[in-house]
mmCIF file with all atom_site columns, C-alpha atoms in Angstrom:
data_model
loop_
_atom_site.group_PDB
_atom_site.id
_atom_site.type_symbol
_atom_site.label_atom_id
_atom_site.label_alt_id
_atom_site.label_comp_id
_atom_site.label_asym_id
_atom_site.label_entity_id
_atom_site.label_seq_id
_atom_site.pdbx_PDB_ins_code
_atom_site.Cartn_x
_atom_site.Cartn_y
_atom_site.Cartn_z
_atom_site.occupancy
_atom_site.B_iso_or_equiv
_atom_site.pdbx_formal_charge
_atom_site.auth_seq_id
_atom_site.auth_comp_id
_atom_site.auth_asym_id
_atom_site.auth_atom_id
_atom_site.pdbx_PDB_model_num
ATOM 1   C CA . MET A 1 1   ? 25.164  7.598   -2.756  1.00 35.00 ? 1   MET A CA 1
ATOM 2   C CA . GLY A 1 2   ? 23.800  7.467   -6.296  1.00 39.00 ? 2   GLY A CA 1
ATOM 3   C CA . ILE A 1 3   ? 20.317  8.665   -5.420  1.00 40.00 ? 3   ILE A CA 1
ATOM 4   C CA . LEU A 1 4   ? 18.113  9.653   -8.329  1.00 42.00 ? 4   LEU A CA 1
ATOM 5   C CA . LYS A 1 5   ? 15.872  12.687  -8.326  1.00 44.00 ? 5   LYS A CA 1
ATOM 6   C CA . ASP A 1 6   ? 13.054  10.359  -7.271  1.00 53.00 ? 6   ASP A CA 1
ATOM 7   C CA . LYS A 1 7   ? 13.776  9.271   -3.698  1.00 87.00 ? 7   LYS A CA 1
ATOM 8   C CA . VAL A 1 8   ? 10.933  6.795   -3.352  1.00 94.00 ? 8   VAL A CA 1
ATOM 9   C CA . ALA A 1 9   ? 9.356   4.179   -5.595  1.00 94.00 ? 9   ALA A CA 1
ATOM 10  C CA . ILE A 1 10  ? 6.138   2.474   -4.564  1.00 96.00 ? 10  ILE A CA 1
ATOM 11  C CA . ILE A 1 11  ? 5.303   -0.938  -5.968  1.00 95.00 ? 11  ILE A CA 1
ATOM 12  C CA . GLY A 1 12  ? 1.704   -2.101  -5.816  1.00 91.00 ? 12  GLY A CA 1
ATOM 13  C CA . GLU A 1 13  ? 0.516   -5.611  -6.546  1.00 86.00 ? 13  GLU A CA 1
ATOM 14  C CA . GLY A 1 14  ? -2.342  -4.504  -8.803  1.00 89.00 ? 14  GLY A CA 1
ATOM 15  C CA . GLU A 1 15  ? -4.297  -1.638  -10.291 1.00 92.00 ? 15  GLU A CA 1
ATOM 16  C CA . THR A 1 16  ? -6.116  -0.677  -7.069  1.00 94.00 ? 16  THR A CA 1
ATOM 17  C CA . GLU A 1 17  ? -2.817  0.217   -5.411  1.00 94.00 ? 17  GLU A CA 1
ATOM 18  C CA . TYR A 1 18  ? -1.570  1.863   -8.606  1.00 93.00 ? 18  TYR A CA 1
ATOM 19  C CA . TYR A 1 19  ? -4.522  4.217   -8.900  1.00 95.00 ? 19  TYR A CA 1
ATOM 20  C CA . TYR A 1 20  ? -4.625  5.035   -5.198  1.00 96.00 ? 20  TYR A CA 1
ATOM 21  C CA . ILE A 1 21  ? -0.927  5.938   -5.000  1.00 94.00 ? 21  ILE A CA 1
ATOM 22  C CA . GLN A 1 22  ? -1.311  7.856   -8.250  1.00 93.00 ? 22  GLN A CA 1
ATOM 23  C CA . SER A 1 23  ? -3.956  9.970   -6.523  1.00 95.00 ? 23  SER A CA 1
ATOM 24  C CA . LEU A 1 24  ? -1.387  10.996  -3.866  1.00 91.00 ? 24  LEU A CA 1
ATOM 25  C CA . VAL A 1 25  ? 1.406   12.188  -6.154  1.00 87.00 ? 25  VAL A CA 1
ATOM 26  C CA . ASP A 1 26  ? 0.431   15.853  -5.834  1.00 83.00 ? 26  ASP A CA 1
ATOM 27  C CA . MET A 1 27  ? 1.020   15.540  -2.086  1.00 85.00 ? 27  MET A CA 1
ATOM 28  C CA . PHE A 1 28  ? 4.409   13.875  -2.491  1.00 86.00 ? 28  PHE A CA 1
ATOM 29  C CA . ARG A 1 29  ? 6.115   15.405  -5.514  1.00 81.00 ? 29  ARG A CA 1
ATOM 30  C CA . GLY A 1 30  ? 8.871   13.224  -6.898  1.00 82.00 ? 30  GLY A CA 1
ATOM 31  C CA . LEU A 1 31  ? 7.054   10.028  -5.966  1.00 86.00 ? 31  LEU A CA 1
ATOM 32  C CA . LYS A 1 32  ? 7.502   7.263   -8.527  1.00 87.00 ? 32  LYS A CA 1
ATOM 33  C CA . ILE A 1 33  ? 5.059   4.421   -9.043  1.00 87.00 ? 33  ILE A CA 1
ATOM 34  C CA . LYS A 1 34  ? 6.193   1.032   -10.306 1.00 86.00 ? 34  LYS A CA 1
ATOM 35  C CA . PRO A 1 35  ? 5.116   -0.520  -12.569 1.00 80.00 ? 35  PRO A CA 1
ATOM 36  C CA . ASP A 1 36  ? 4.095   2.313   -14.874 1.00 78.00 ? 36  ASP A CA 1
ATOM 37  C CA . TYR A 1 37  ? 1.051   0.321   -15.975 1.00 71.00 ? 37  TYR A CA 1
ATOM 38  C CA . PRO A 1 38  ? -1.128  -1.618  -13.536 1.00 69.00 ? 38  PRO A CA 1
ATOM 39  C CA . LYS A 1 39  ? -0.751  -5.377  -13.675 1.00 75.00 ? 39  LYS A CA 1
ATOM 40  C CA . SER A 1 40  ? -1.462  -8.018  -11.085 1.00 71.00 ? 40  SER A CA 1
ATOM 41  C CA . THR A 1 41  ? 1.634   -9.859  -9.952  1.00 78.00 ? 41  THR A CA 1
ATOM 42  C CA . ASN A 1 42  ? 2.900   -12.827 -7.988  1.00 88.00 ? 42  ASN A CA 1
ATOM 43  C CA . MET A 1 43  ? 5.817   -12.983 -5.575  1.00 91.00 ? 43  MET A CA 1
ATOM 44  C CA . THR A 1 44  ? 8.337   -14.012 -8.231  1.00 91.00 ? 44  THR A CA 1
ATOM 45  C CA . GLN A 1 45  ? 7.393   -11.052 -10.412 1.00 91.00 ? 45  GLN A CA 1
ATOM 46  C CA . LEU A 1 46  ? 7.378   -8.749  -7.407  1.00 93.00 ? 46  LEU A CA 1
ATOM 47  C CA . GLY A 1 47  ? 10.908  -9.844  -6.519  1.00 95.00 ? 47  GLY A CA 1
ATOM 48  C CA . LYS A 1 48  ? 12.060  -8.948  -10.033 1.00 94.00 ? 48  LYS A CA 1
ATOM 49  C CA . LYS A 1 49  ? 10.386  -5.538  -9.809  1.00 94.00 ? 49  LYS A CA 1
ATOM 50  C CA . ILE A 1 50  ? 12.062  -4.829  -6.486  1.00 96.00 ? 50  ILE A CA 1
ATOM 51  C CA . ALA A 1 51  ? 15.480  -5.800  -7.831  1.00 96.00 ? 51  ALA A CA 1
ATOM 52  C CA . SER A 1 52  ? 15.141  -3.690  -10.984 1.00 94.00 ? 52  SER A CA 1
ATOM 53  C CA . THR A 1 53  ? 13.916  -0.694  -8.988  1.00 94.00 ? 53  THR A CA 1
ATOM 54  C CA . ILE A 1 54  ? 16.847  -0.937  -6.595  1.00 95.00 ? 54  ILE A CA 1
ATOM 55  C CA . ALA A 1 55  ? 19.197  -1.004  -9.598  1.00 94.00 ? 55  ALA A CA 1
ATOM 56  C CA . GLU A 1 56  ? 17.697  2.304   -10.775 1.00 92.00 ? 56  GLU A CA 1
ATOM 57  C CA . GLY A 1 57  ? 19.070  3.969   -7.645  1.00 92.00 ? 57  GLY A CA 1
ATOM 58  C CA . TYR A 1 58  ? 16.073  4.617   -5.427  1.00 93.00 ? 58  TYR A CA 1
ATOM 59  C CA . ARG A 1 59  ? 16.669  5.325   -1.753  1.00 94.00 ? 59  ARG A CA 1
ATOM 60  C CA . TYR A 1 60  ? 13.429  3.634   -0.690  1.00 96.00 ? 60  TYR A CA 1
ATOM 61  C CA . VAL A 1 61  ? 11.298  0.969   -2.330  1.00 97.00 ? 61  VAL A CA 1
ATOM 62  C CA . MET A 1 62  ? 7.894   0.612   -0.672  1.00 97.00 ? 62  MET A CA 1
ATOM 63  C CA . CYS A 1 63  ? 5.802   -2.462  -1.419  1.00 96.00 ? 63  CYS A CA 1
ATOM 64  C CA . VAL A 1 64  ? 2.030   -2.275  -0.851  1.00 96.00 ? 64  VAL A CA 1
ATOM 65  C CA . MET A 1 65  ? 0.792   -5.777  -0.054  1.00 96.00 ? 65  MET A CA 1
ATOM 66  C CA . ASP A 1 66  ? -2.707  -7.297  -0.038  1.00 95.00 ? 66  ASP A CA 1
ATOM 67  C CA . MET A 1 67  ? -2.570  -10.152 2.445   1.00 95.00 ? 67  MET A CA 1
ATOM 68  C CA . ASP A 1 68  ? -5.687  -11.965 1.232   1.00 92.00 ? 68  ASP A CA 1
ATOM 69  C CA . THR A 1 69  ? -3.657  -13.095 -1.767  1.00 85.00 ? 69  THR A CA 1
ATOM 70  C CA . LYS A 1 70  ? -1.204  -14.760 0.633   1.00 89.00 ? 70  LYS A CA 1
ATOM 71  C CA . ASP A 1 71  ? -3.772  -17.241 1.948   1.00 78.00 ? 71  ASP A CA 1
ATOM 72  C CA . ASN A 1 72  ? -2.105  -19.769 -0.327  1.00 80.00 ? 72  ASN A CA 1
ATOM 73  C CA . HIS A 1 73  ? 0.668   -21.390 1.721   1.00 86.00 ? 73  HIS A CA 1
ATOM 74  C CA . GLU A 1 74  ? 3.195   -21.272 -1.122  1.00 91.00 ? 74  GLU A CA 1
ATOM 75  C CA . GLU A 1 75  ? 2.600   -17.568 -1.798  1.00 90.00 ? 75  GLU A CA 1
ATOM 76  C CA . MET A 1 76  ? 2.965   -16.809 1.919   1.00 94.00 ? 76  MET A CA 1
ATOM 77  C CA . ARG A 1 77  ? 6.225   -18.737 2.035   1.00 95.00 ? 77  ARG A CA 1
ATOM 78  C CA . LYS A 1 78  ? 7.565   -16.787 -0.943  1.00 94.00 ? 78  LYS A CA 1
ATOM 79  C CA . TYR A 1 79  ? 6.397   -13.509 0.585   1.00 96.00 ? 79  TYR A CA 1
ATOM 80  C CA . GLN A 1 80  ? 8.117   -14.220 3.890   1.00 97.00 ? 80  GLN A CA 1
ATOM 81  C CA . ALA A 1 81  ? 11.288  -15.204 2.027   1.00 97.00 ? 81  ALA A CA 1
ATOM 82  C CA . LEU A 1 82  ? 11.171  -11.921 0.096   1.00 97.00 ? 82  LEU A CA 1
ATOM 83  C CA . ARG A 1 83  ? 10.782  -9.930  3.294   1.00 97.00 ? 83  ARG A CA 1
ATOM 84  C CA . ALA A 1 84  ? 13.677  -11.796 4.873   1.00 98.00 ? 84  ALA A CA 1
ATOM 85  C CA . LYS A 1 85  ? 15.855  -11.127 1.817   1.00 98.00 ? 85  LYS A CA 1
ATOM 86  C CA . TYR A 1 86  ? 15.326  -7.380  2.220   1.00 98.00 ? 86  TYR A CA 1
ATOM 87  C CA . SER A 1 87  ? 15.295  -7.189  6.006   1.00 98.00 ? 87  SER A CA 1
ATOM 88  C CA . GLN A 1 88  ? 18.508  -5.144  5.796   1.00 98.00 ? 88  GLN A CA 1
ATOM 89  C CA . PRO A 1 89  ? 19.306  -2.237  3.444   1.00 97.00 ? 89  PRO A CA 1
ATOM 90  C CA . VAL A 1 90  ? 20.789  -3.137  0.086   1.00 97.00 ? 90  VAL A CA 1
ATOM 91  C CA . VAL A 1 91  ? 24.275  -1.651  -0.226  1.00 96.00 ? 91  VAL A CA 1
ATOM 92  C CA . ASN A 1 92  ? 26.531  -1.708  -3.278  1.00 94.00 ? 92  ASN A CA 1
ATOM 93  C CA . LYS A 1 93  ? 29.267  0.900   -2.971  1.00 92.00 ? 93  LYS A CA 1
ATOM 94  C CA . LYS A 1 94  ? 30.666  0.235   -6.436  1.00 92.00 ? 94  LYS A CA 1
ATOM 95  C CA . GLN A 1 95  ? 27.307  1.048   -7.992  1.00 91.00 ? 95  GLN A CA 1
ATOM 96  C CA . ASN A 1 96  ? 26.548  3.809   -5.466  1.00 91.00 ? 96  ASN A CA 1
ATOM 97  C CA . ILE A 1 97  ? 23.435  1.995   -4.264  1.00 94.00 ? 97  ILE A CA 1
ATOM 98  C CA . TYR A 1 98  ? 21.870  2.230   -0.831  1.00 95.00 ? 98  TYR A CA 1
ATOM 99  C CA . CYS A 1 99  ? 18.226  1.203   -0.685  1.00 96.00 ? 99  CYS A CA 1
ATOM 100 C CA . GLU A 1 100 ? 15.752  0.279   2.033   1.00 97.00 ? 100 GLU A CA 1
ATOM 101 C CA . VAL A 1 101 ? 12.952  -2.047  0.933   1.00 98.00 ? 101 VAL A CA 1
ATOM 102 C CA . LEU A 1 102 ? 9.859   -1.609  3.102   1.00 98.00 ? 102 LEU A CA 1
ATOM 103 C CA . PHE A 1 103 ? 6.683   -3.716  3.106   1.00 98.00 ? 103 PHE A CA 1
ATOM 104 C CA . TYR A 1 104 ? 3.259   -2.360  4.095   1.00 98.00 ? 104 TYR A CA 1
ATOM 105 C CA . GLU A 1 105 ? 0.450   -4.880  4.526   1.00 97.00 ? 105 GLU A CA 1
ATOM 106 C CA . THR A 1 106 ? -3.332  -4.669  4.564   1.00 98.00 ? 106 THR A CA 1
ATOM 107 C CA . HIS A 1 107 ? -5.676  -7.532  5.370   1.00 97.00 ? 107 HIS A CA 1
ATOM 108 C CA . ARG A 1 108 ? -7.807  -8.275  3.617   1.00 96.00 ? 108 ARG A CA 1
ATOM 109 C CA . CYS A 1 109 ? -6.840  -5.728  0.959   1.00 97.00 ? 109 CYS A CA 1
ATOM 110 C CA . THR A 1 110 ? -6.292  -2.036  0.217   1.00 97.00 ? 110 THR A CA 1
ATOM 111 C CA . GLU A 1 111 ? -10.047 -1.406  0.246   1.00 98.00 ? 111 GLU A CA 1
ATOM 112 C CA . LEU A 1 112 ? -9.894  -1.672  4.048   1.00 98.00 ? 112 LEU A CA 1
ATOM 113 C CA . PHE A 1 113 ? -7.819  1.509   4.125   1.00 98.00 ? 113 PHE A CA 1
ATOM 114 C CA . PHE A 1 114 ? -10.454 3.138   1.919   1.00 98.00 ? 114 PHE A CA 1
ATOM 115 C CA . TYR A 1 115 ? -13.115 2.072   4.437   1.00 98.00 ? 115 TYR A CA 1
ATOM 116 C CA . PHE A 1 116 ? -11.022 3.659   7.178   1.00 98.00 ? 116 PHE A CA 1
ATOM 117 C CA . TYR A 1 117 ? -11.526 7.029   5.458   1.00 98.00 ? 117 TYR A CA 1
ATOM 118 C CA . PHE A 1 118 ? -15.072 6.818   6.822   1.00 98.00 ? 118 PHE A CA 1
ATOM 119 C CA . LYS A 1 119 ? -15.039 4.688   9.968   1.00 98.00 ? 119 LYS A CA 1
ATOM 120 C CA . TYR A 1 120 ? -13.120 2.143   12.008  1.00 98.00 ? 120 TYR A CA 1
ATOM 121 C CA . THR A 1 121 ? -13.871 -1.550  12.130  1.00 98.00 ? 121 THR A CA 1
ATOM 122 C CA . SER A 1 122 ? -12.268 -4.673  13.555  1.00 98.00 ? 122 SER A CA 1
ATOM 123 C CA . ARG A 1 123 ? -14.842 -6.905  11.879  1.00 97.00 ? 123 ARG A CA 1
ATOM 124 C CA . ILE A 1 124 ? -13.662 -10.058 10.102  1.00 96.00 ? 124 ILE A CA 1
ATOM 125 C CA . PHE A 1 125 ? -14.284 -9.878  6.357   1.00 97.00 ? 125 PHE A CA 1
ATOM 126 C CA . GLN A 1 126 ? -14.418 -13.350 4.889   1.00 94.00 ? 126 GLN A CA 1
ATOM 127 C CA . THR A 1 127 ? -14.039 -12.146 1.309   1.00 96.00 ? 127 THR A CA 1
ATOM 128 C CA . GLN A 1 128 ? -12.919 -9.076  -0.573  1.00 96.00 ? 128 GLN A CA 1
ATOM 129 C CA . ASP A 1 129 ? -16.460 -8.678  -1.954  1.00 97.00 ? 129 ASP A CA 1
ATOM 130 C CA . GLU A 1 130 ? -17.807 -8.509  1.597   1.00 98.00 ? 130 GLU A CA 1
ATOM 131 C CA . LEU A 1 131 ? -15.405 -5.688  2.402   1.00 98.00 ? 131 LEU A CA 1
ATOM 132 C CA . ILE A 1 132 ? -16.265 -3.795  -0.789  1.00 98.00 ? 132 ILE A CA 1
ATOM 133 C CA . LYS A 1 133 ? -19.968 -4.117  0.059   1.00 98.00 ? 133 LYS A CA 1
ATOM 134 C CA . ALA A 1 134 ? -19.286 -2.529  3.468   1.00 98.00 ? 134 ALA A CA 1
ATOM 135 C CA . LEU A 1 135 ? -17.348 0.273   1.779   1.00 98.00 ? 135 LEU A CA 1
ATOM 136 C CA . ASN A 1 136 ? -20.305 0.886   -0.524  1.00 98.00 ? 136 ASN A CA 1
ATOM 137 C CA . ASN A 1 137 ? -22.467 1.504   2.526   1.00 98.00 ? 137 ASN A CA 1
ATOM 138 C CA . GLU A 1 138 ? -20.282 4.574   3.118   1.00 98.00 ? 138 GLU A CA 1
ATOM 139 C CA . CYS A 1 139 ? -19.414 5.637   -0.419  1.00 98.00 ? 139 CYS A CA 1
ATOM 140 C CA . PHE A 1 140 ? -20.033 4.287   -3.912  1.00 98.00 ? 140 PHE A CA 1
ATOM 141 C CA . TYR A 1 141 ? -17.013 2.275   -5.065  1.00 98.00 ? 141 TYR A CA 1
ATOM 142 C CA . GLU A 1 142 ? -16.274 -0.159  -7.879  1.00 98.00 ? 142 GLU A CA 1
ATOM 143 C CA . LYS A 1 143 ? -13.118 -2.213  -8.242  1.00 96.00 ? 143 LYS A CA 1
ATOM 144 C CA . LYS A 1 144 ? -12.999 -1.484  -11.953 1.00 96.00 ? 144 LYS A CA 1
ATOM 145 C CA . THR A 1 145 ? -10.509 0.330   -14.169 1.00 95.00 ? 145 THR A CA 1
ATOM 146 C CA . MET A 1 146 ? -13.214 2.625   -15.558 1.00 97.00 ? 146 MET A CA 1
ATOM 147 C CA . PHE A 1 147 ? -14.204 3.747   -12.054 1.00 98.00 ? 147 PHE A CA 1
ATOM 148 C CA . PHE A 1 148 ? -10.580 4.292   -11.028 1.00 97.00 ? 148 PHE A CA 1
ATOM 149 C CA . SER A 1 149 ? -9.822  6.373   -14.105 1.00 95.00 ? 149 SER A CA 1
ATOM 150 C CA . LYS A 1 150 ? -12.990 8.513   -13.988 1.00 97.00 ? 150 LYS A CA 1
ATOM 151 C CA . CYS A 1 151 ? -13.418 9.212   -10.255 1.00 98.00 ? 151 CYS A CA 1
ATOM 152 C CA . GLY A 1 152 ? -10.986 12.136  -10.288 1.00 96.00 ? 152 GLY A CA 1
ATOM 153 C CA . GLY A 1 153 ? -8.400  10.414  -8.092  1.00 97.00 ? 153 GLY A CA 1
ATOM 154 C CA . LEU A 1 154 ? -9.339  7.931   -5.386  1.00 98.00 ? 154 LEU A CA 1
ATOM 155 C CA . HIS A 1 155 ? -7.993  9.995   -2.483  1.00 97.00 ? 155 HIS A CA 1
ATOM 156 C CA . SER A 1 156 ? -9.856  13.170  -3.435  1.00 97.00 ? 156 SER A CA 1
ATOM 157 C CA . TYR A 1 157 ? -12.946 11.133  -4.369  1.00 98.00 ? 157 TYR A CA 1
ATOM 158 C CA . PHE A 1 158 ? -13.197 9.682   -0.869  1.00 98.00 ? 158 PHE A CA 1
ATOM 159 C CA . GLU A 1 159 ? -12.701 13.101  0.707   1.00 98.00 ? 159 GLU A CA 1
ATOM 160 C CA . ARG A 1 160 ? -15.322 14.679  -1.572  1.00 98.00 ? 160 ARG A CA 1
ATOM 161 C CA . ASN A 1 161 ? -17.741 12.028  -0.360  1.00 98.00 ? 161 ASN A CA 1
ATOM 162 C CA . GLY A 1 162 ? -17.236 12.669  3.341   1.00 98.00 ? 162 GLY A CA 1
ATOM 163 C CA . GLY A 1 163 ? -14.114 10.642  4.079   1.00 98.00 ? 163 GLY A CA 1
ATOM 164 C CA . SER A 1 164 ? -10.877 11.890  5.553   1.00 97.00 ? 164 SER A CA 1
ATOM 165 C CA . LEU A 1 165 ? -7.265  10.829  5.047   1.00 96.00 ? 165 LEU A CA 1
ATOM 166 C CA . GLU A 1 166 ? -6.551  11.890  8.617   1.00 96.00 ? 166 GLU A CA 1
ATOM 167 C CA . SER A 1 167 ? -9.278  9.491   9.775   1.00 98.00 ? 167 SER A CA 1
ATOM 168 C CA . ALA A 1 168 ? -7.930  6.737   7.537   1.00 98.00 ? 168 ALA A CA 1
ATOM 169 C CA . ILE A 1 169 ? -4.475  7.048   9.051   1.00 97.00 ? 169 ILE A CA 1
ATOM 170 C CA . HIS A 1 170 ? -5.843  7.201   12.589  1.00 98.00 ? 170 HIS A CA 1
ATOM 171 C CA . ASN A 1 171 ? -8.083  4.181   12.035  1.00 98.00 ? 171 ASN A CA 1
ATOM 172 C CA . ALA A 1 172 ? -5.293  2.222   10.341  1.00 98.00 ? 172 ALA A CA 1
ATOM 173 C CA . ASN A 1 173 ? -2.996  2.844   13.297  1.00 98.00 ? 173 ASN A CA 1
ATOM 174 C CA . ARG A 1 174 ? -5.817  1.836   15.635  1.00 98.00 ? 174 ARG A CA 1
ATOM 175 C CA . SER A 1 175 ? -6.142  -1.436  13.708  1.00 98.00 ? 175 SER A CA 1
ATOM 176 C CA . LEU A 1 176 ? -2.444  -2.131  14.295  1.00 98.00 ? 176 LEU A CA 1
ATOM 177 C CA . ASP A 1 177 ? -2.848  -1.472  18.013  1.00 98.00 ? 177 ASP A CA 1
ATOM 178 C CA . ASN A 1 178 ? -5.775  -3.906  18.045  1.00 98.00 ? 178 ASN A CA 1
ATOM 179 C CA . ARG A 1 179 ? -3.694  -6.495  16.211  1.00 97.00 ? 179 ARG A CA 1
ATOM 180 C CA . ILE A 1 180 ? -0.937  -6.255  18.813  1.00 97.00 ? 180 ILE A CA 1
ATOM 181 C CA . ARG A 1 181 ? -3.377  -6.300  21.717  1.00 97.00 ? 181 ARG A CA 1
ATOM 182 C CA . THR A 1 182 ? -5.515  -9.222  20.526  1.00 97.00 ? 182 THR A CA 1
ATOM 183 C CA . GLY A 1 183 ? -3.127  -11.182 18.331  1.00 95.00 ? 183 GLY A CA 1
ATOM 184 C CA . ASN A 1 184 ? -5.750  -11.222 15.560  1.00 93.00 ? 184 ASN A CA 1
ATOM 185 C CA . ASP A 1 185 ? -4.011  -11.347 12.191  1.00 93.00 ? 185 ASP A CA 1
ATOM 186 C CA . TYR A 1 186 ? -6.830  -9.774  10.174  1.00 95.00 ? 186 TYR A CA 1
ATOM 187 C CA . THR A 1 187 ? -8.583  -6.444  9.518   1.00 98.00 ? 187 THR A CA 1
ATOM 188 C CA . TYR A 1 188 ? -5.497  -4.263  9.778   1.00 98.00 ? 188 TYR A CA 1
ATOM 189 C CA . SER A 1 189 ? -3.647  -1.855  7.548   1.00 98.00 ? 189 SER A CA 1
ATOM 190 C CA . GLU A 1 190 ? -0.098  -0.517  7.615   1.00 98.00 ? 190 GLU A CA 1
ATOM 191 C CA . LEU A 1 191 ? -0.786  2.141   4.973   1.00 98.00 ? 191 LEU A CA 1
ATOM 192 C CA . GLY A 1 192 ? -1.013  4.823   7.657   1.00 98.00 ? 192 GLY A CA 1
ATOM 193 C CA . LYS A 1 193 ? 2.562   3.928   8.603   1.00 97.00 ? 193 LYS A CA 1
ATOM 194 C CA . MET A 1 194 ? 3.587   4.203   4.965   1.00 97.00 ? 194 MET A CA 1
ATOM 195 C CA . LEU A 1 195 ? 2.065   7.659   4.607   1.00 96.00 ? 195 LEU A CA 1
ATOM 196 C CA . PHE A 1 196 ? 3.755   8.791   7.818   1.00 95.00 ? 196 PHE A CA 1
ATOM 197 C CA . LYS A 1 197 ? 7.072   7.546   6.399   1.00 94.00 ? 197 LYS A CA 1
ATOM 198 C CA . LEU A 1 198 ? 6.447   9.475   3.179   1.00 93.00 ? 198 LEU A CA 1
ATOM 199 C CA . LYS A 1 199 ? 5.736   12.612  5.177   1.00 91.00 ? 199 LYS A CA 1
ATOM 200 C CA . GLU A 1 200 ? 8.990   12.074  7.066   1.00 91.00 ? 200 GLU A CA 1
ATOM 201 C CA . ILE A 1 201 ? 10.917  11.716  3.793   1.00 90.00 ? 201 ILE A CA 1
ATOM 202 C CA . TYR A 1 202 ? 9.289   14.567  1.897   1.00 86.00 ? 202 TYR A CA 1
ATOM 203 C CA . GLY A 1 203 ? 8.899   16.951  4.819   1.00 80.00 ? 203 GLY A CA 1
ATOM 204 C CA . GLN A 1 204 ? 6.398   19.742  4.349   1.00 52.00 ? 204 GLN A CA 1
ATOM 205 C CA . GLN A 1 205 ? 5.444   18.481  0.905   1.00 52.00 ? 205 GLN A CA 1
ATOM 206 C CA . GLY A 1 206 ? 3.576   15.640  2.590   1.00 50.00 ? 206 GLY A CA 1
ATOM 207 C CA . ILE A 1 207 ? 0.365   15.466  4.548   1.00 58.00 ? 207 ILE A CA 1
#
């Protein structure tokens, strides 16, 4: 297989995901973030990013998805079509390509996983602002580029302020159990699963 030095690329939909994954790179050396500069995207643009990243030779492409942006029926349809397209590994022997494209969702958005650093909730958040307000009850947070760039790394910032990545992963997995048990398609995060997968790939370099 034509695997580059970087085994994994992570594609976020916007700058929140970009800065959070950036704050984890010391834990997972060799991790590549796409795009290199944060920019919000739609499903068509995301599909192009996935295709170009596969062509670069990555073994895994992980897509971090905010599900509140899929409330629009057309965006949800495109998202489901994209997932179906990559439901099986991409294999091109002539180009030495073998790539698994994995999708990791959070509803409403990535800030829920940040909240899970501090405590668990199954509460319904009607808006992203409502969720961010709840997060601010635990730790000061602004969804602004200046805050992201000056906080010293989101992951370490949350831990310095009393949060725990171990708790975030545990609470995220608990939210998935609740989703299965109740059938409620909200207030859940698969980012704990993504971090577990990264640990599996990178071995002792991970968490």
